[in-house]
Amino acid sequence: MNTPLTEYETVIGLEVHVQLKTKTKMFCNCRADYQYAPPNTLVCPVCLGMPGVLPVVNHRAVEQTIASGLALNCEISENTKFDRKNYPYPDLMKGFQISQFDMPIAKNGHLEIELNGDKRSIGIERVHLEEDVAKLQHVNKDGEESYSLVDVNRSGVALMEIVGDPDIRSPEEARQYLIVLRSILQCIEVTTGNMEEGSLRCDANISVRPKGSKHYTTRTEIKNMNSFRSVYDALVYEIKRQIDVVETGGRVIQETRGWVEDRGVTVSQRSKEQAHDYRYFPEPDIPPMTIDRGWIETILNQLPELPTEKRDRFVSQYHLSRYDAELLTMSKGMASFFEQTIQGTKPTCADHVQRSKSVANWLLGDLTSWLHQNSITIEDSKIKPSHIGELLDMLEDGILTTPLAKKVLAHSFANSISPLQLVREGGYELIGDTSVVLKAVKDAIVSNPKAASDYRLGKQTAAKFLVGQVMRITKGKADPVEVSALVEQELKVIYEV
Ligand code: ZN
Ligand code: MN
């Protein structure tokens, strides 16, 4: 790539499709939990697209879309309707998708993101409701695509589309936008937000323009990104590609490009349709809908505390850093686990502010990494808030040291046994008998004469090394402060007396 002659600015707009958490599909009574169902078992004439059938709107899905609109600071339309979006594709059973064209349920909202202390407001153009399509499975034979299988189970599942304004200026902002958006939608419980399962899918419109320019240049649309990571990687790749095209005198053409994860590239798929290609027209089988103010009020009153509100409350109520509060409130499960742990704190606890900080540290540190390693959510784990509480009490009472507490906790996570019970059953208490520790110190010095002579030459690290040896001999059950003091004492006895 040549060095850019101009500085470029990136313009990104994200379209996010979200599968709603409804029991039944958008327009029929088929169950919507198709993820693990055998192919083509959750189908009926409506979602199979048979002629002569009538769609019936899923009330819950409309309610969840209104709730999402409200959580994203949108205006909720009093009058709304469904439209037919026509396009031929084998996964679309009817040859059209019931969607919303000019009267979406919600519009003109915004979402706040913060990156490196920089606050930005990203506009939300619209939030509308539509139906998901069937799933195609392309079967390859001898390296060539030979036939495709159709699973209609997903067809007709309630799908909400959130169209963001082209206000995003970097892949980092795009990722942050998605993280915040997902945490809001998970908080109000309208979706699982699982990207790998396709419950949350993101398409990105992207273009580059000379910095300072207000014009929109030709954009491409990228599809097929199924993780926050791949959205980020695909955008980074596409920015470079577009600048490269412009720098070498070419022109970016309007097209849809697919992200190929294992090759780390975007490839051209087809020229991008314009809205008129879809020949939208009002869905004749569904009467226009009126959303009355009373219904909106009720939904608004039922909205839970949103992640940003919760974050600000955590900062003021528990004196946490903004950063820790932000991380804790990203997931509803983690936030409530934190609060339950704090609520379970004994009145005898010496310092409640310090306790909040410790709980946050253990949750964001050891607990989070254990959950990651085991690919499990806090809700699905058997870890209880009281377990963290017990551990912190024992630390405060000096029954455990931090290294020992980490071991207890790992054991407790793995076997769902409470830390208190683990310590009571033995094997984890500190060695209380100083003579036992002293013997270990003497053994360590005798078997490491080099470290001892290094210490004599003034190497402080030698003492640290010996402390480590003693901790090893005592299997971590000695108090490191005591060990450190005893090591110094013994070395002085040897060399100075
Ligand atoms: Zn059906
Ligand atoms: Mn759509």
Short mmCIF file of C-alpha atoms and ligand atoms in Angstrom, two decimals:
data_model
loop_
_atom_site.label_atom_id
_atom_site.label_comp_id
_atom_site.label_asym_id
_atom_site.label_seq_id
_atom_site.Cartn_x
_atom_site.Cartn_y
_atom_site.Cartn_z
CA MET A 1 0.00 0.00 0.00
CA ASN A 2 1.20 3.53 -0.80
CA THR A 3 1.45 6.07 1.97
CA PRO A 4 -1.89 7.89 2.04
CA LEU A 5 -1.68 11.31 0.35
CA THR A 6 -4.61 12.52 2.40
CA GLU A 7 -5.74 11.71 5.89
CA TYR A 8 -8.91 9.70 5.83
CA GLU A 9 -11.92 9.57 8.06
CA THR A 10 -14.07 6.48 8.41
CA VAL A 11 -17.86 6.60 8.32
CA ILE A 12 -19.58 3.53 9.76
CA GLY A 13 -23.27 2.77 10.29
CA LEU A 14 -24.34 -0.50 11.88
CA GLU A 15 -27.49 -2.49 11.27
CA VAL A 16 -28.18 -4.99 13.99
CA HIS A 17 -30.70 -7.83 13.75
CA VAL A 18 -31.85 -9.18 17.08
CA GLN A 19 -33.90 -12.33 17.62
CA LEU A 20 -36.50 -11.56 20.23
CA LYS A 21 -37.09 -13.78 23.24
CA THR A 22 -40.67 -14.77 22.49
CA LYS A 23 -42.23 -18.18 23.11
CA THR A 24 -43.78 -18.35 19.65
CA LYS A 25 -42.85 -17.03 16.22
CA MET A 26 -43.74 -13.59 14.85
CA PHE A 27 -46.88 -14.49 12.89
CA CYS A 28 -47.83 -18.05 13.90
CA ASN A 29 -48.05 -20.28 16.95
CA CYS A 30 -44.95 -22.38 16.24
CA ARG A 31 -42.41 -22.47 19.07
CA ALA A 32 -39.53 -20.04 18.52
CA ASP A 33 -36.79 -21.99 20.37
CA TYR A 34 -35.45 -23.64 17.24
CA GLN A 35 -31.75 -23.71 18.18
CA TYR A 36 -31.59 -27.36 19.18
CA ALA A 37 -34.72 -28.70 17.50
CA PRO A 38 -34.38 -31.30 14.72
CA PRO A 39 -34.67 -29.63 11.28
CA ASN A 40 -38.15 -28.76 10.01
CA THR A 41 -40.00 -29.81 13.17
CA LEU A 42 -41.19 -26.34 14.26
CA VAL A 43 -43.19 -25.42 11.18
CA CYS A 44 -46.77 -24.75 10.09
CA PRO A 45 -48.48 -23.51 6.90
CA VAL A 46 -47.89 -19.86 7.96
CA CYS A 47 -44.12 -20.03 8.43
CA LEU A 48 -43.81 -22.45 5.50
CA GLY A 49 -45.30 -19.68 3.34
CA MET A 50 -48.24 -21.70 2.03
CA PRO A 51 -50.86 -19.83 0.02
CA GLY A 52 -54.11 -18.78 1.69
CA VAL A 53 -52.79 -18.49 5.25
CA LEU A 54 -53.08 -15.39 7.45
CA PRO A 55 -50.39 -13.97 9.72
CA VAL A 56 -51.31 -12.95 13.30
CA VAL A 57 -49.03 -10.40 14.97
CA ASN A 58 -47.19 -11.56 18.12
CA HIS A 59 -48.16 -9.04 20.80
CA ARG A 60 -45.08 -9.84 22.96
CA ALA A 61 -42.75 -9.06 20.05
CA VAL A 62 -44.35 -5.63 19.56
CA GLU A 63 -44.07 -5.01 23.29
CA GLN A 64 -40.37 -5.98 23.30
CA THR A 65 -39.70 -3.69 20.33
CA ILE A 66 -41.39 -0.79 22.11
CA ALA A 67 -39.31 -1.54 25.22
CA SER A 68 -36.13 -1.61 23.12
CA GLY A 69 -37.10 1.68 21.46
CA LEU A 70 -37.65 3.30 24.85
CA ALA A 71 -34.34 1.96 26.21
CA LEU A 72 -32.62 3.46 23.15
CA ASN A 73 -34.20 6.90 23.70
CA CYS A 74 -36.47 6.60 20.65
CA GLU A 75 -39.83 8.13 19.87
CA ILE A 76 -42.48 5.42 19.71
CA SER A 77 -44.81 5.78 16.72
CA GLU A 78 -48.49 5.99 17.53
CA ASN A 79 -49.29 4.58 14.15
CA THR A 80 -47.32 1.76 12.65
CA LYS A 81 -47.76 -0.90 9.97
CA PHE A 82 -46.11 -3.88 8.36
CA ASP A 83 -44.90 -4.02 4.75
CA ARG A 84 -43.83 -6.65 2.29
CA LYS A 85 -40.15 -6.59 1.31
CA ASN A 86 -39.86 -8.57 -1.90
CA TYR A 87 -36.76 -10.47 -2.90
CA PRO A 88 -36.18 -13.91 -4.27
CA TYR A 89 -33.89 -16.12 -2.21
CA PRO A 90 -34.28 -19.80 -1.34
CA ASP A 91 -34.32 -19.09 2.43
CA LEU A 92 -37.34 -16.81 2.10
CA MET A 93 -40.34 -19.10 2.07
CA LYS A 94 -42.95 -16.63 0.78
CA GLY A 95 -40.72 -14.78 -1.69
CA PHE A 96 -41.15 -11.74 0.53
CA GLN A 97 -40.36 -10.86 4.12
CA ILE A 98 -42.92 -9.15 6.33
CA SER A 99 -41.00 -6.13 7.63
CA GLN A 100 -41.62 -2.45 8.25
CA PHE A 101 -40.77 0.21 5.68
CA ASP A 102 -41.85 3.80 6.29
CA MET A 103 -43.56 3.53 9.67
CA PRO A 104 -41.22 1.68 12.05
CA ILE A 105 -42.32 1.11 15.65
CA ALA A 106 -39.53 3.34 16.99
CA LYS A 107 -37.27 6.04 15.53
CA ASN A 108 -34.89 8.94 16.27
CA GLY A 109 -33.11 7.53 19.28
CA HIS A 110 -29.52 7.54 20.42
CA LEU A 111 -27.05 5.53 22.42
CA GLU A 112 -24.12 6.88 24.46
CA ILE A 113 -20.73 5.27 24.17
CA GLU A 114 -17.54 6.14 25.98
CA LEU A 115 -14.09 5.34 24.73
CA ASN A 116 -10.91 6.39 26.56
CA GLY A 117 -12.90 8.99 28.47
CA ASP A 118 -14.42 10.38 25.27
CA LYS A 119 -18.23 10.44 25.30
CA ARG A 120 -20.07 10.09 22.00
CA SER A 121 -23.72 9.89 21.11
CA ILE A 122 -24.56 7.54 18.24
CA GLY A 123 -27.90 8.15 16.57
CA ILE A 124 -30.45 5.36 16.19
CA GLU A 125 -32.41 5.95 12.99
CA ARG A 126 -35.06 3.33 13.58
CA VAL A 127 -36.08 0.14 15.35
CA HIS A 128 -38.46 -2.07 13.41
CA LEU A 129 -39.95 -5.51 13.58
CA GLU A 130 -39.75 -8.27 10.98
CA GLU A 131 -39.44 -12.03 10.65
CA ASP A 132 -36.36 -14.23 10.38
CA VAL A 133 -35.78 -16.46 7.35
CA ALA A 134 -35.09 -20.18 7.01
CA LYS A 135 -31.57 -21.54 7.33
CA LEU A 136 -29.68 -22.89 4.35
CA GLN A 137 -26.99 -25.49 4.75
CA HIS A 138 -24.73 -25.73 1.74
CA VAL A 139 -23.30 -29.21 1.30
CA ASN A 140 -19.94 -29.60 -0.35
CA LYS A 141 -18.90 -32.66 -2.30
CA ASP A 142 -15.37 -33.05 -3.66
CA GLY A 143 -14.66 -29.44 -2.74
CA GLU A 144 -17.61 -28.17 -4.74
CA GLU A 145 -20.96 -26.94 -3.52
CA SER A 146 -23.30 -29.63 -4.77
CA TYR A 147 -26.63 -29.05 -3.05
CA SER A 148 -28.28 -27.10 -0.24
CA LEU A 149 -30.56 -28.19 2.58
CA VAL A 150 -33.32 -25.96 3.94
CA ASP A 151 -34.30 -25.91 7.61
CA VAL A 152 -37.50 -23.89 7.98
CA ASN A 153 -37.48 -23.87 11.81
CA ARG A 154 -35.97 -20.38 11.96
CA SER A 155 -38.42 -18.99 9.39
CA GLY A 156 -40.85 -16.59 11.04
CA VAL A 157 -38.92 -16.12 14.30
CA ALA A 158 -39.48 -12.56 15.58
CA LEU A 159 -36.60 -10.37 14.48
CA MET A 160 -35.99 -6.77 15.49
CA GLU A 161 -33.76 -4.58 13.34
CA ILE A 162 -31.92 -1.62 14.84
CA VAL A 163 -30.55 0.77 12.24
CA GLY A 164 -27.90 3.12 13.56
CA ASP A 165 -26.93 6.46 12.00
CA PRO A 166 -23.53 6.66 10.25
CA ASP A 167 -22.05 8.36 13.32
CA ILE A 168 -19.38 5.79 14.10
CA ARG A 169 -15.82 6.83 13.22
CA SER A 170 -13.63 3.82 14.01
CA PRO A 171 -13.71 0.03 14.46
CA GLU A 172 -13.13 0.62 18.21
CA GLU A 173 -16.29 2.75 18.39
CA ALA A 174 -18.22 0.13 16.42
CA ARG A 175 -17.22 -2.55 18.90
CA GLN A 176 -18.10 -0.34 21.87
CA TYR A 177 -21.48 0.51 20.32
CA LEU A 178 -22.27 -3.21 19.98
CA ILE A 179 -21.14 -3.99 23.51
CA VAL A 180 -23.33 -1.23 24.96
CA LEU A 181 -26.28 -2.06 22.69
CA ARG A 182 -26.16 -5.73 23.64
CA SER A 183 -25.89 -4.99 27.36
CA ILE A 184 -29.01 -2.79 27.13
CA LEU A 185 -31.02 -5.42 25.21
CA GLN A 186 -29.92 -8.17 27.58
CA CYS A 187 -30.76 -5.98 30.55
CA ILE A 188 -34.34 -5.47 29.38
CA GLU A 189 -34.47 -9.20 28.57
CA VAL A 190 -35.61 -9.00 24.95
CA THR A 191 -32.84 -11.25 23.57
CA THR A 192 -30.13 -13.68 24.60
CA GLY A 193 -27.75 -11.57 22.49
CA ASN A 194 -25.72 -14.66 21.67
CA MET A 195 -23.77 -13.80 18.50
CA GLU A 196 -22.44 -17.31 17.84
CA GLU A 197 -25.98 -18.68 17.83
CA GLY A 198 -27.04 -15.83 15.54
CA SER A 199 -29.37 -14.22 18.06
CA LEU A 200 -27.58 -10.94 17.45
CA ARG A 201 -26.27 -10.29 13.94
CA CYS A 202 -24.47 -7.22 12.69
CA ASP A 203 -24.06 -5.77 9.21
CA ALA A 204 -21.85 -2.74 8.70
CA ASN A 205 -22.01 0.05 6.15
CA ILE A 206 -18.64 1.61 5.72
CA SER A 207 -16.95 4.28 3.63
CA VAL A 208 -13.83 6.43 3.86
CA ARG A 209 -13.55 10.12 2.98
CA PRO A 210 -10.85 12.78 3.21
CA LYS A 211 -10.74 14.10 6.77
CA GLY A 212 -12.94 17.17 7.28
CA SER A 213 -15.14 16.38 4.28
CA LYS A 214 -18.87 16.35 4.92
CA HIS A 215 -19.71 14.35 1.80
CA TYR A 216 -20.64 10.71 1.96
CA THR A 217 -18.58 8.65 -0.44
CA THR A 218 -19.59 5.27 -1.86
CA ARG A 219 -20.07 2.75 0.89
CA THR A 220 -19.88 -1.00 1.00
CA GLU A 221 -21.88 -3.26 3.24
CA ILE A 222 -20.14 -6.05 5.14
CA LYS A 223 -22.04 -9.15 6.26
CA ASN A 224 -21.24 -12.45 7.97
CA MET A 225 -19.59 -11.23 11.13
CA ASN A 226 -20.49 -13.42 14.08
CA SER A 227 -18.54 -11.98 16.97
CA PHE A 228 -17.50 -8.55 18.27
CA ARG A 229 -13.98 -9.54 17.29
CA SER A 230 -14.90 -10.28 13.67
CA VAL A 231 -16.85 -7.00 13.35
CA TYR A 232 -13.72 -5.20 14.49
CA ASP A 233 -11.35 -7.19 12.25
CA ALA A 234 -13.62 -6.87 9.20
CA LEU A 235 -13.86 -3.09 9.62
CA VAL A 236 -10.10 -2.70 10.03
CA TYR A 237 -9.59 -4.74 6.86
CA GLU A 238 -12.25 -2.89 4.86
CA ILE A 239 -10.91 0.57 5.80
CA LYS A 240 -7.45 -0.42 4.53
CA ARG A 241 -8.93 -1.92 1.37
CA GLN A 242 -10.98 1.17 0.55
CA ILE A 243 -8.09 3.60 1.16
CA ASP A 244 -5.93 1.37 -1.01
CA VAL A 245 -8.50 1.49 -3.84
CA VAL A 246 -8.74 5.29 -3.64
CA GLU A 247 -4.95 5.80 -3.34
CA THR A 248 -4.29 3.73 -6.43
CA GLY A 249 -6.71 5.82 -8.46
CA GLY A 250 -9.62 3.39 -8.33
CA ARG A 251 -13.18 3.85 -7.18
CA VAL A 252 -14.95 2.04 -4.38
CA ILE A 253 -18.09 0.45 -5.79
CA GLN A 254 -21.33 0.03 -3.90
CA GLU A 255 -21.60 -3.65 -3.10
CA THR A 256 -22.21 -6.21 -0.39
CA ARG A 257 -19.06 -7.92 0.83
CA GLY A 258 -18.81 -10.99 3.03
CA TRP A 259 -16.28 -11.35 5.82
CA VAL A 260 -14.32 -14.58 5.45
CA GLU A 261 -13.23 -15.30 8.99
CA ASP A 262 -10.48 -17.86 8.37
CA ARG A 263 -8.84 -15.80 5.61
CA GLY A 264 -9.30 -12.47 7.36
CA VAL A 265 -10.61 -10.72 4.24
CA THR A 266 -13.84 -9.31 2.84
CA VAL A 267 -14.92 -10.57 -0.58
CA SER A 268 -17.42 -9.15 -3.03
CA GLN A 269 -20.77 -10.97 -2.90
CA ARG A 270 -23.20 -8.92 -4.95
CA SER A 271 -23.99 -5.36 -5.91
CA LYS A 272 -26.00 -3.71 -3.19
CA GLU A 273 -29.75 -3.40 -3.65
CA GLN A 274 -31.47 -0.02 -3.36
CA ALA A 275 -34.68 0.27 -1.37
CA HIS A 276 -36.72 0.37 -4.60
CA ASP A 277 -35.35 -3.02 -5.61
CA TYR A 278 -37.42 -4.51 -2.81
CA ARG A 279 -40.74 -3.13 -4.13
CA TYR A 280 -42.06 -2.47 -0.64
CA PHE A 281 -45.82 -2.24 -0.26
CA PRO A 282 -48.15 -2.39 2.76
CA GLU A 283 -48.84 -5.94 3.99
CA PRO A 284 -52.50 -6.43 3.03
CA ASP A 285 -53.09 -9.24 5.54
CA ILE A 286 -52.19 -7.19 8.64
CA PRO A 287 -54.20 -4.07 9.48
CA PRO A 288 -52.18 -0.98 10.50
CA MET A 289 -51.62 -0.82 14.26
CA THR A 290 -52.18 1.94 16.77
CA ILE A 291 -49.91 1.99 19.79
CA ASP A 292 -51.74 3.90 22.50
CA ARG A 293 -49.92 6.11 25.00
CA GLY A 294 -51.19 4.08 27.93
CA TRP A 295 -49.48 0.95 26.65
CA ILE A 296 -46.20 2.83 26.14
CA GLU A 297 -46.44 4.27 29.70
CA THR A 298 -46.96 0.79 31.14
CA ILE A 299 -43.94 -0.58 29.28
CA LEU A 300 -41.84 2.44 30.30
CA ASN A 301 -42.76 1.93 33.96
CA GLN A 302 -41.74 -1.71 33.76
CA LEU A 303 -38.29 -1.01 32.30
CA PRO A 304 -35.56 -2.12 34.69
CA GLU A 305 -32.62 0.06 35.66
CA LEU A 306 -30.46 0.30 32.52
CA PRO A 307 -26.73 -0.50 32.53
CA THR A 308 -25.56 3.14 32.44
CA GLU A 309 -27.93 4.13 35.27
CA LYS A 310 -26.75 1.13 37.24
CA ARG A 311 -23.10 2.03 36.59
CA ASP A 312 -23.59 5.56 37.93
CA ARG A 313 -25.39 4.22 41.00
CA PHE A 314 -22.59 1.69 41.67
CA VAL A 315 -20.07 4.55 41.58
CA SER A 316 -22.00 6.70 44.07
CA GLN A 317 -23.42 3.95 46.30
CA TYR A 318 -20.43 1.59 46.54
CA HIS A 319 -17.60 4.07 45.82
CA LEU A 320 -16.32 1.90 42.99
CA SER A 321 -14.16 3.30 40.21
CA ARG A 322 -16.12 4.14 37.06
CA TYR A 323 -14.16 1.49 35.22
CA ASP A 324 -15.00 -1.31 37.67
CA ALA A 325 -18.64 -0.17 37.83
CA GLU A 326 -18.84 -0.21 34.04
CA LEU A 327 -17.45 -3.74 33.82
CA LEU A 328 -19.72 -5.05 36.58
CA THR A 329 -22.88 -3.56 35.08
CA MET A 330 -22.19 -4.81 31.54
CA SER A 331 -23.87 -8.05 32.52
CA LYS A 332 -27.06 -8.09 34.53
CA GLY A 333 -26.04 -11.37 36.15
CA MET A 334 -22.69 -10.03 37.34
CA ALA A 335 -24.24 -6.79 38.62
CA SER A 336 -26.84 -8.59 40.70
CA PHE A 337 -24.24 -11.11 41.95
CA PHE A 338 -22.18 -8.13 43.14
CA GLU A 339 -25.12 -6.56 44.95
CA GLN A 340 -26.13 -9.84 46.57
CA THR A 341 -22.57 -10.35 47.81
CA ILE A 342 -22.55 -6.86 49.32
CA GLN A 343 -25.99 -7.37 50.89
CA GLY A 344 -24.71 -10.55 52.52
CA THR A 345 -21.79 -8.76 54.13
CA LYS A 346 -21.82 -9.11 57.93
CA PRO A 347 -22.39 -5.93 59.97
CA THR A 348 -19.12 -6.77 61.74
CA CYS A 349 -17.17 -6.22 58.52
CA ALA A 350 -14.51 -3.62 59.35
CA ASP A 351 -14.71 -1.40 56.27
CA HIS A 352 -17.67 -1.57 53.91
CA VAL A 353 -16.11 0.63 51.21
CA GLN A 354 -13.04 -1.58 51.24
CA ARG A 355 -15.31 -4.63 51.10
CA SER A 356 -17.05 -3.31 47.95
CA LYS A 357 -13.68 -2.84 46.29
CA SER A 358 -12.55 -6.33 47.27
CA VAL A 359 -15.77 -7.92 46.01
CA ALA A 360 -15.39 -6.06 42.69
CA ASN A 361 -11.77 -7.24 42.41
CA TRP A 362 -12.60 -10.88 43.06
CA LEU A 363 -15.57 -10.84 40.69
CA LEU A 364 -13.73 -9.08 37.85
CA GLY A 365 -10.55 -11.07 38.45
CA ASP A 366 -10.63 -14.70 39.55
CA LEU A 367 -14.36 -15.26 39.06
CA THR A 368 -14.50 -13.74 35.56
CA SER A 369 -11.46 -15.64 34.32
CA TRP A 370 -12.82 -18.90 35.74
CA LEU A 371 -16.13 -18.29 33.95
CA HIS A 372 -14.26 -17.54 30.69
CA GLN A 373 -12.11 -20.65 31.00
CA ASN A 374 -15.20 -22.77 31.47
CA SER A 375 -17.31 -20.90 28.87
CA ILE A 376 -20.10 -20.49 31.38
CA THR A 377 -22.15 -17.51 32.52
CA ILE A 378 -22.51 -16.49 36.14
CA GLU A 379 -26.20 -17.42 35.97
CA ASP A 380 -25.39 -20.95 34.82
CA SER A 381 -22.65 -21.51 37.37
CA LYS A 382 -23.28 -22.90 40.85
CA ILE A 383 -21.21 -20.19 42.48
CA LYS A 384 -23.14 -18.28 45.14
CA PRO A 385 -22.61 -14.71 46.37
CA SER A 386 -22.19 -16.15 49.87
CA HIS A 387 -19.10 -18.03 48.67
CA ILE A 388 -17.30 -14.78 47.87
CA GLY A 389 -18.54 -13.30 51.16
CA GLU A 390 -17.17 -16.22 53.20
CA LEU A 391 -13.84 -15.98 51.45
CA LEU A 392 -13.52 -12.26 52.17
CA ASP A 393 -14.50 -12.78 55.83
CA MET A 394 -11.76 -15.38 56.21
CA LEU A 395 -9.26 -13.06 54.55
CA GLU A 396 -10.24 -10.24 56.90
CA ASP A 397 -9.96 -12.51 59.93
CA GLY A 398 -6.49 -13.62 58.85
CA ILE A 399 -7.55 -17.26 58.47
CA LEU A 400 -6.49 -17.14 54.82
CA THR A 401 -3.80 -15.32 52.91
CA THR A 402 -4.52 -14.07 49.40
CA PRO A 403 -2.60 -16.89 47.63
CA LEU A 404 -4.41 -19.43 49.79
CA ALA A 405 -7.76 -17.73 49.19
CA LYS A 406 -7.20 -18.03 45.44
CA LYS A 407 -6.64 -21.76 45.83
CA VAL A 408 -9.73 -22.17 48.01
CA LEU A 409 -11.81 -20.25 45.52
CA ALA A 410 -10.61 -22.28 42.53
CA HIS A 411 -11.44 -25.48 44.45
CA SER A 412 -14.80 -24.03 45.48
CA PHE A 413 -15.69 -23.05 41.87
CA ALA A 414 -14.72 -26.44 40.49
CA ASN A 415 -16.62 -28.48 43.07
CA SER A 416 -19.45 -26.15 44.09
CA ILE A 417 -18.42 -26.43 47.75
CA SER A 418 -18.55 -23.35 49.93
CA PRO A 419 -15.12 -21.89 50.85
CA LEU A 420 -16.01 -22.02 54.55
CA GLN A 421 -16.76 -25.73 54.32
CA LEU A 422 -13.54 -26.34 52.39
CA VAL A 423 -11.45 -24.60 55.02
CA ARG A 424 -13.32 -26.35 57.87
CA GLU A 425 -12.74 -29.73 56.30
CA GLY A 426 -9.10 -28.89 56.56
CA GLY A 427 -6.05 -28.56 54.44
CA TYR A 428 -6.30 -24.83 53.88
CA GLU A 429 -5.68 -23.16 57.22
CA LEU A 430 -2.47 -21.27 57.75
CA ILE A 431 0.22 -22.96 59.76
CA GLY A 432 -0.28 -21.32 63.14
CA ASP A 433 2.76 -22.92 64.79
CA THR A 434 5.79 -20.64 64.30
CA SER A 435 8.25 -23.43 65.06
CA VAL A 436 6.95 -25.37 62.04
CA VAL A 437 7.42 -22.34 59.79
CA LEU A 438 10.86 -21.68 61.28
CA LYS A 439 11.91 -25.23 60.47
CA ALA A 440 10.84 -24.73 56.85
CA VAL A 441 12.83 -21.47 56.72
CA LYS A 442 15.95 -23.21 58.02
CA ASP A 443 15.50 -26.06 55.55
CA ALA A 444 15.16 -23.58 52.67
CA ILE A 445 18.37 -21.78 53.65
CA VAL A 446 20.35 -24.99 54.07
CA SER A 447 19.29 -26.39 50.70
CA ASN A 448 19.94 -23.07 48.88
CA PRO A 449 23.43 -21.99 49.97
CA LYS A 450 23.87 -19.88 46.80
CA ALA A 451 20.83 -17.73 47.66
CA ALA A 452 22.11 -17.31 51.20
CA SER A 453 25.56 -16.13 50.05
CA ASP A 454 23.95 -13.83 47.46
CA TYR A 455 21.99 -12.23 50.29
CA ARG A 456 25.22 -11.66 52.14
CA LEU A 457 26.53 -9.82 49.07
CA GLY A 458 23.55 -7.50 49.33
CA LYS A 459 21.10 -9.08 46.89
CA GLN A 460 17.64 -8.44 48.28
CA THR A 461 16.08 -10.66 45.59
CA ALA A 462 17.80 -13.62 47.21
CA ALA A 463 15.60 -13.18 50.30
CA LYS A 464 12.51 -13.08 48.10
CA PHE A 465 13.62 -16.27 46.40
CA LEU A 466 13.97 -17.97 49.78
CA VAL A 467 10.49 -16.80 50.84
CA GLY A 468 9.16 -18.42 47.68
CA GLN A 469 10.96 -21.65 48.57
CA VAL A 470 9.44 -21.67 52.04
CA MET A 471 5.95 -21.11 50.58
CA ARG A 472 6.62 -24.09 48.32
CA ILE A 473 7.76 -26.30 51.20
CA THR A 474 4.69 -25.32 53.26
CA LYS A 475 2.37 -25.72 50.24
CA GLY A 476 1.28 -22.09 50.53
CA LYS A 477 -0.01 -22.56 54.04
CA ALA A 478 2.48 -20.28 55.77
CA ASP A 479 1.76 -16.61 56.29
CA PRO A 480 4.06 -14.87 53.78
CA VAL A 481 4.55 -11.87 56.10
CA GLU A 482 5.74 -14.15 58.87
CA VAL A 483 7.92 -16.14 56.46
CA SER A 484 9.54 -12.99 55.16
CA ALA A 485 10.38 -11.82 58.68
CA LEU A 486 11.75 -15.22 59.65
CA VAL A 487 13.92 -15.47 56.52
CA GLU A 488 15.52 -12.07 57.25
CA GLN A 489 15.99 -13.03 60.89
CA GLU A 490 17.65 -16.37 60.07
CA LEU A 491 19.94 -14.93 57.41
CA LYS A 492 21.12 -12.30 59.90
CA VAL A 493 21.73 -15.00 62.50
CA ILE A 494 23.96 -16.88 60.05
CA TYR A 495 25.99 -13.96 58.73
CA GLU A 496 26.13 -11.35 61.41
CA VAL A 497 26.49 -13.21 64.61
ZN ZN B 1 -45.38 -21.61 12.00
MN MN B 2 -33.79 -6.69 8.11
#
